[in-house]
Amino acid sequence: MLRKLIYQLHLWLGLTTGTVLCFVSLTGCILAFEDEIKGRLENYHTLDQHHGVFQSVAKLRKAAAQSLPHITTAHMGCRIDFRGRDKTAIVMFFGPQGLYYCYVNPYQAKVLYVADMSKDFFRIIRAGHRTLFLGNVGKTLIGYCTILFIFILLSGLFLWWPKKWKKSTLKASFQIRWAAGRKRLSYELHKVLGFYALVPAMILAITGLVIGFPWFAQGYYAAISQGKALVTVEQITSDTSRYRPQSKKNSEQFLDSLSRQHALLRNEHLAYLLPQSRTDPLWIIFNPVAPSLQNMESRFQRRFQFYDQYSLAQLPSSNIETGDIEDATFSQKVFRANYDLHTGRLFGMFTKTFFFFISLVCTSLPITGFLVWKNRRYKTPKKKSNRHEKLLS
C-alpha cells in the first residue's frame, strides 16, 4: 500500500514538474562550459602585450563612457574589473538603460570591444535558467518545482530500493539492460541513471535554491551553522560630513594604488563598485586566485571590503564574504562554496564535466519517466485465448 502511494506521488509530481525541470537542466548543460566557449570564440579577453602601468580608474571609465554615446552613463551604476596583468579590464555600466560590458586595455585606456549584454547568448540562457523568461513568476515556479524535485528524487530512491538484496536484484538495480526492448529500455534508463544521479542532483537542486531564494539561503545557513543568522545584505554608508573638495580625487588615487598592487603586481582579480550617490561606500571585491578565463566567475575565495568614499576608512561589515576564506568557519566555507559548486567551478574542469553529465541525466529523467508512464498507460492488452479455438486447432 505504501509503495503504491509513493509511486503515485512520484508519478504525478514528475508529470507536473517535468517540463520545467527538463528546461532548467538543459539550460544548465549549456551554461556548464560558458567560460571555455567564450575563451575560444571571443578574442578581446587577453592582451598580446602587457607591460607598463595601469591607467587610472577615471581614465578607464571615461574611455568606456565615450564608447557608449547613445547612453547616459553618468546616471548609471559602474563597476570596474581588473582581471590581472594579461587580461583586459571590464568597465560595466548598469541601470534602466541596460547592461553594457566595455573591454578596455588597462595600459592604454583603449576600448577594444563593447558588449550589449541584453544580446549575449549565455546571459539569455541564464535568464531562462533562472526565470523561464517569465520574470518573478518564472523564478517562483522554478523554486517550487526544484523543491518538488527533491521529493521526487527521494521517492525515486524508495521505489528503486530492492525488496531483497540478492545478486539478481542488485544487478538489475545497478546495471542498464541495453538489450531490453525499446519500451523496457526507457524504464531501465530512468531507474538506473536516476539512482546514480541522485546525490549530485540533490546538490544541484539545493545549491540552486540557495542562489535563487534568500529565504531558502537563510534556512540553509542556519541548518549548517547551528542556527546562526546569515548576513548578505546590509546598509553600509559613507559619512557625508567628511566630504572635502579633494575627496573624489583621493578615492580615485586610492583605487589606482590598489589595482596596481593587486591586479598588476600580485596578478589577482580585483573589482570596484563605484559609488552612485554621496552616501554609497567604495565596494571592493578581492579575489586572490591567479586570473584565468575559467575562474573569472569563481566566488569561493573572494572577499568584500567597504570604504568610506571621503575618509577612505574601512567600514565594518558582517557580510559572510567580508573575511579571508582561511579565517572562515567550516559552515561559512560551505556556504561560500555554494555558487562554485552549483556552476561546477569549484574544482575546475573535473566538476564542470561531472555536473554537465549530471544535468544531462536530469534533463533525460522527465522524458524517460514520461515514456514509462505512457508505455504502461497505453500498453496493448494481451489477447485472451479462446478455449474452443484451442480445442479446434
XYZ file of C-alpha atoms in Angstrom:
393
model
C 0.000 0.000 0.000
C 2.796 2.437 0.943
C 4.726 1.583 -2.218
C 1.679 2.319 -4.373
C 1.179 5.656 -2.635
C 4.841 6.612 -3.111
C 4.631 5.547 -6.750
C 1.602 7.771 -7.369
C 3.336 10.679 -5.613
C 6.490 10.153 -7.696
C 4.485 9.839 -10.896
C 2.272 12.889 -10.594
C 4.919 15.183 -9.147
C 7.160 14.156 -12.053
C 4.477 14.747 -14.668
C 3.577 18.120 -13.119
C 7.099 19.489 -12.888
C 8.737 17.600 -15.756
C 8.693 20.333 -18.397
C 10.178 22.959 -16.072
C 12.841 20.617 -14.681
C 13.804 19.433 -18.149
C 14.244 23.023 -19.368
C 16.220 24.120 -16.297
C 18.513 21.087 -16.541
C 19.082 21.549 -20.279
C 19.995 25.226 -19.891
C 22.324 24.200 -17.059
C 24.113 21.898 -19.515
C 24.558 24.785 -21.952
C 25.987 27.038 -19.222
C 28.451 24.441 -17.913
C 31.280 25.353 -20.305
C 30.480 29.051 -20.771
C 33.995 30.164 -19.777
C 35.735 27.770 -22.149
C 33.465 28.580 -25.089
C 33.858 32.337 -24.614
C 37.609 31.943 -24.332
C 37.660 30.205 -27.713
C 35.246 32.474 -29.570
C 35.978 35.911 -28.079
C 39.388 37.428 -28.753
C 39.091 40.531 -26.575
C 39.743 38.959 -23.156
C 43.523 38.608 -23.331
C 46.267 41.095 -24.267
C 49.112 40.347 -26.669
C 51.344 42.871 -24.957
C 51.045 43.527 -21.247
C 53.668 45.756 -19.721
C 53.851 49.184 -18.104
C 51.373 50.500 -15.528
C 47.600 50.579 -15.497
C 45.839 53.783 -16.417
C 43.727 55.444 -13.722
C 40.201 54.395 -12.855
C 38.956 57.801 -14.048
C 40.563 57.359 -17.495
C 39.199 53.844 -17.933
C 35.697 54.932 -17.010
C 35.883 57.976 -19.294
C 37.085 55.877 -22.249
C 34.305 53.345 -21.689
C 31.664 56.063 -21.399
C 32.826 57.625 -24.673
C 32.324 54.269 -26.401
C 28.624 54.454 -25.487
C 27.496 57.806 -26.948
C 23.842 56.739 -27.009
C 23.827 56.007 -23.254
C 23.789 58.498 -20.381
C 26.389 56.696 -18.282
C 26.520 59.458 -15.669
C 23.215 58.191 -14.275
C 24.151 54.502 -14.376
C 25.936 52.269 -11.893
C 29.530 51.449 -12.713
C 31.749 48.501 -11.839
C 35.348 48.104 -12.970
C 37.016 44.695 -13.037
C 40.781 44.371 -13.262
C 41.378 40.775 -14.284
C 45.126 40.506 -13.947
C 48.129 41.764 -15.849
C 47.466 39.898 -19.116
C 43.684 40.427 -19.342
C 41.531 43.306 -20.466
C 39.717 45.256 -17.782
C 35.913 45.336 -17.892
C 34.048 48.569 -17.266
C 30.396 47.702 -16.658
C 27.547 50.197 -16.822
C 24.180 49.052 -15.490
C 20.792 50.583 -14.873
C 17.389 51.120 -16.510
C 19.136 51.751 -19.844
C 20.595 48.258 -19.853
C 23.830 46.439 -19.038
C 26.988 47.034 -21.053
C 30.445 45.464 -20.764
C 33.285 47.576 -22.148
C 36.504 45.581 -22.573
C 39.373 48.022 -22.121
C 43.141 47.731 -22.450
C 44.105 48.899 -18.919
C 47.580 50.012 -20.021
C 46.305 52.351 -22.755
C 42.716 53.110 -21.645
C 41.652 51.915 -25.095
C 38.266 50.236 -25.589
C 38.632 47.002 -27.560
C 35.037 45.807 -27.575
C 31.620 46.828 -26.255
C 29.052 44.136 -25.465
C 25.352 44.831 -25.050
C 24.597 42.087 -22.535
C 20.912 42.003 -23.432
C 22.068 40.270 -26.626
C 24.652 37.989 -25.022
C 23.792 34.339 -25.740
C 24.834 32.931 -22.367
C 23.156 35.745 -20.455
C 19.926 34.979 -22.311
C 20.293 31.286 -21.475
C 20.995 32.184 -17.843
C 17.812 34.267 -17.731
C 15.878 31.231 -18.937
C 17.657 29.020 -16.428
C 16.702 31.317 -13.560
C 13.287 32.653 -14.583
C 11.975 30.724 -17.632
C 11.913 34.191 -19.303
C 8.876 34.968 -17.125
C 10.439 37.275 -14.535
C 9.498 36.750 -10.896
C 6.642 34.422 -11.848
C 9.041 32.071 -13.597
C 11.570 32.328 -10.780
C 8.926 31.355 -8.227
C 7.752 28.483 -10.426
C 11.318 27.152 -10.711
C 11.673 27.386 -6.930
C 8.586 25.289 -6.229
C 9.481 22.771 -8.948
C 13.016 22.430 -7.566
C 11.689 21.765 -4.062
C 9.339 19.153 -5.500
C 12.273 17.704 -7.442
C 13.961 16.886 -4.125
C 10.857 14.929 -3.071
C 10.784 13.238 -6.478
C 14.392 12.111 -6.026
C 13.725 10.752 -2.528
C 10.576 8.925 -3.625
C 12.512 7.553 -6.600
C 15.112 6.136 -4.201
C 12.326 4.440 -2.246
C 10.918 2.881 -5.419
C 14.386 1.854 -6.624
C 15.270 0.143 -3.343
C 15.320 -3.648 -3.915
C 12.868 -5.684 -1.855
C 15.513 -8.362 -1.449
C 19.245 -7.764 -1.699
C 20.093 -10.728 -3.891
C 22.636 -10.960 -6.689
C 19.953 -10.906 -9.390
C 18.090 -7.902 -7.928
C 21.318 -5.985 -7.339
C 22.402 -6.495 -10.924
C 19.039 -5.250 -12.170
C 19.268 -2.202 -9.871
C 22.780 -1.113 -10.772
C 23.116 -2.072 -14.442
C 21.202 -0.989 -17.525
C 19.998 -3.851 -19.687
C 20.814 -2.398 -23.079
C 19.422 -5.467 -24.800
C 15.954 -4.799 -23.395
C 13.196 -3.797 -25.770
C 12.572 -0.166 -26.678
C 9.812 0.319 -24.131
C 11.665 -1.519 -21.386
C 14.836 0.497 -22.060
C 13.084 3.715 -21.020
C 12.406 2.164 -17.625
C 15.980 0.896 -17.318
C 17.438 4.316 -18.113
C 15.062 6.089 -15.747
C 15.674 3.726 -12.842
C 19.438 3.185 -13.029
C 20.553 6.654 -14.175
C 18.200 8.213 -11.657
C 19.900 6.276 -8.861
C 23.430 7.217 -9.906
C 22.476 10.881 -10.314
C 20.573 11.059 -7.015
C 23.180 12.683 -4.731
C 24.726 15.150 -7.242
C 21.238 16.078 -8.482
C 20.271 16.857 -4.883
C 23.385 19.034 -4.593
C 22.461 20.943 -7.749
C 18.893 21.421 -6.517
C 19.868 22.656 -3.054
C 22.677 24.944 -4.256
C 20.347 26.371 -6.911
C 17.736 27.174 -4.278
C 20.395 28.883 -2.148
C 21.405 31.092 -5.090
C 17.889 31.995 -6.185
C 15.908 32.361 -2.961
C 17.113 34.387 0.065
C 14.597 32.707 2.388
C 15.997 29.294 1.489
C 19.574 30.567 1.874
C 18.736 31.802 5.368
C 17.306 28.432 6.398
C 20.132 26.514 4.742
C 22.826 28.521 6.510
C 21.011 28.218 9.840
C 20.941 24.433 9.339
C 24.663 24.063 8.597
C 25.816 26.619 11.196
C 23.626 25.501 14.106
C 21.215 28.409 13.980
C 23.454 31.347 13.126
C 21.982 34.213 11.117
C 23.150 34.843 7.568
C 24.171 38.375 6.610
C 24.430 39.016 2.875
C 22.717 42.402 2.559
C 23.339 45.295 4.925
C 23.179 49.062 4.922
C 26.722 50.464 4.712
C 27.052 54.197 4.117
C 29.743 56.843 3.770
C 29.824 59.743 6.211
C 28.879 62.785 4.116
C 30.111 65.141 6.852
C 33.664 64.112 5.900
C 33.255 65.427 2.362
C 36.089 67.610 1.097
C 36.640 69.099 -2.389
C 39.617 66.757 -2.781
C 37.690 63.646 -1.686
C 36.860 62.268 -5.143
C 40.435 62.606 -6.352
C 41.745 60.962 -3.181
C 39.389 57.992 -3.553
C 40.406 57.532 -7.205
C 44.091 57.586 -6.249
C 43.353 55.035 -3.532
C 41.690 52.698 -6.052
C 44.506 53.212 -8.559
C 47.091 52.143 -5.996
C 45.061 49.030 -5.160
C 44.667 47.998 -8.794
C 48.390 48.374 -9.465
C 49.296 46.485 -6.324
C 46.831 43.586 -6.552
C 45.815 43.193 -10.205
C 49.164 44.178 -11.706
C 51.862 43.111 -9.250
C 50.110 40.207 -7.495
C 48.141 39.208 -10.598
C 44.851 38.990 -8.692
C 41.291 39.675 -9.776
C 40.077 42.986 -8.352
C 36.699 44.680 -8.821
C 35.387 48.099 -7.783
C 31.734 49.016 -7.439
C 31.896 52.805 -7.669
C 29.520 54.987 -5.611
C 26.352 56.181 -7.318
C 25.299 58.553 -4.556
C 27.011 60.600 -1.859
C 26.187 58.024 0.826
C 27.417 54.953 -1.054
C 30.673 53.349 0.080
C 33.536 52.195 -2.117
C 32.793 48.482 -2.530
C 35.906 46.483 -3.380
C 35.992 42.781 -4.262
C 39.304 40.948 -3.900
C 39.827 37.540 -5.489
C 43.329 36.196 -4.752
C 43.329 33.387 -7.329
C 45.532 33.880 -10.388
C 43.084 35.161 -13.018
C 42.146 32.933 -15.953
C 39.086 32.842 -18.169
C 37.998 29.659 -16.376
C 37.857 31.195 -12.891
C 36.695 34.754 -13.573
C 33.312 33.968 -12.051
C 34.694 31.928 -9.149
C 33.397 33.208 -5.821
C 34.746 30.824 -3.195
C 37.871 32.806 -2.258
C 36.647 36.304 -2.992
C 36.199 38.771 -0.146
C 34.443 42.121 0.204
C 35.774 45.320 1.740
C 33.898 48.593 2.134
C 35.481 52.028 2.474
C 34.127 55.477 3.219
C 34.454 57.357 -0.075
C 35.502 60.537 1.742
C 37.772 59.478 4.615
C 38.866 56.178 2.974
C 38.433 54.484 6.342
C 37.422 50.842 6.128
C 33.802 50.378 7.187
C 32.721 47.462 9.399
C 30.639 44.726 7.805
C 29.040 41.466 8.967
C 28.696 40.108 5.434
C 29.657 36.444 5.219
C 32.083 37.261 2.404
C 33.949 40.023 4.234
C 36.822 37.975 5.687
C 39.546 35.829 4.136
C 38.482 32.292 3.305
C 41.310 30.958 5.513
C 39.707 32.606 8.544
C 36.184 31.398 7.764
C 34.435 28.727 9.816
C 33.506 25.393 8.264
C 29.876 26.441 7.741
C 30.987 29.730 6.170
C 33.283 27.871 3.775
C 30.470 25.511 2.802
C 28.151 28.439 2.135
C 30.754 30.454 0.218
C 31.480 27.407 -1.964
C 27.807 27.209 -2.946
C 27.948 29.151 -6.229
C 31.136 27.492 -7.444
C 29.716 24.077 -6.578
C 26.464 24.746 -8.442
C 28.260 26.003 -11.555
C 30.965 23.336 -11.413
C 33.768 25.881 -10.946
C 34.842 24.603 -7.531
C 37.386 22.074 -8.851
C 37.759 23.308 -12.401
C 37.177 21.156 -15.453
C 36.561 17.991 -13.418
C 33.469 19.319 -11.617
C 32.275 21.170 -14.734
C 32.341 17.958 -16.764
C 30.835 15.910 -13.949
C 27.907 18.265 -13.370
C 27.416 18.657 -17.123
C 26.644 14.937 -17.361
C 24.517 15.043 -14.206
C 22.495 17.904 -15.717
C 22.172 15.846 -18.893
C 20.793 12.928 -16.859
C 18.397 15.294 -15.060
C 17.232 16.511 -18.481
C 16.518 12.922 -19.513
C 14.691 11.824 -16.346
C 11.389 13.670 -17.046
C 11.497 12.336 -20.618
C 12.159 8.693 -19.711
C 9.688 8.965 -16.827
C 7.003 10.203 -19.211
C 7.763 7.376 -21.636
C 7.484 4.807 -18.837
C 4.082 6.210 -17.849
C 2.923 6.383 -21.451
C 4.011 2.814 -22.223
C 2.202 1.488 -19.170
C -0.907 3.533 -19.766
C -1.299 2.543 -23.396
C 0.005 -0.987 -23.016
C -1.729 -3.263 -25.521
C -3.679 -5.890 -23.551
C -2.860 -9.486 -24.277
C -5.499 -11.202 -26.309
C -7.253 -13.834 -24.270
C -7.106 -17.220 -25.940
C -10.421 -18.806 -26.774
C -10.815 -22.250 -25.233
C -12.903 -23.543 -28.149
C -10.329 -22.277 -30.645
C -7.670 -24.250 -28.817
C -9.744 -27.401 -28.963
C -10.359 -26.984 -32.667
C -6.766 -26.253 -33.537
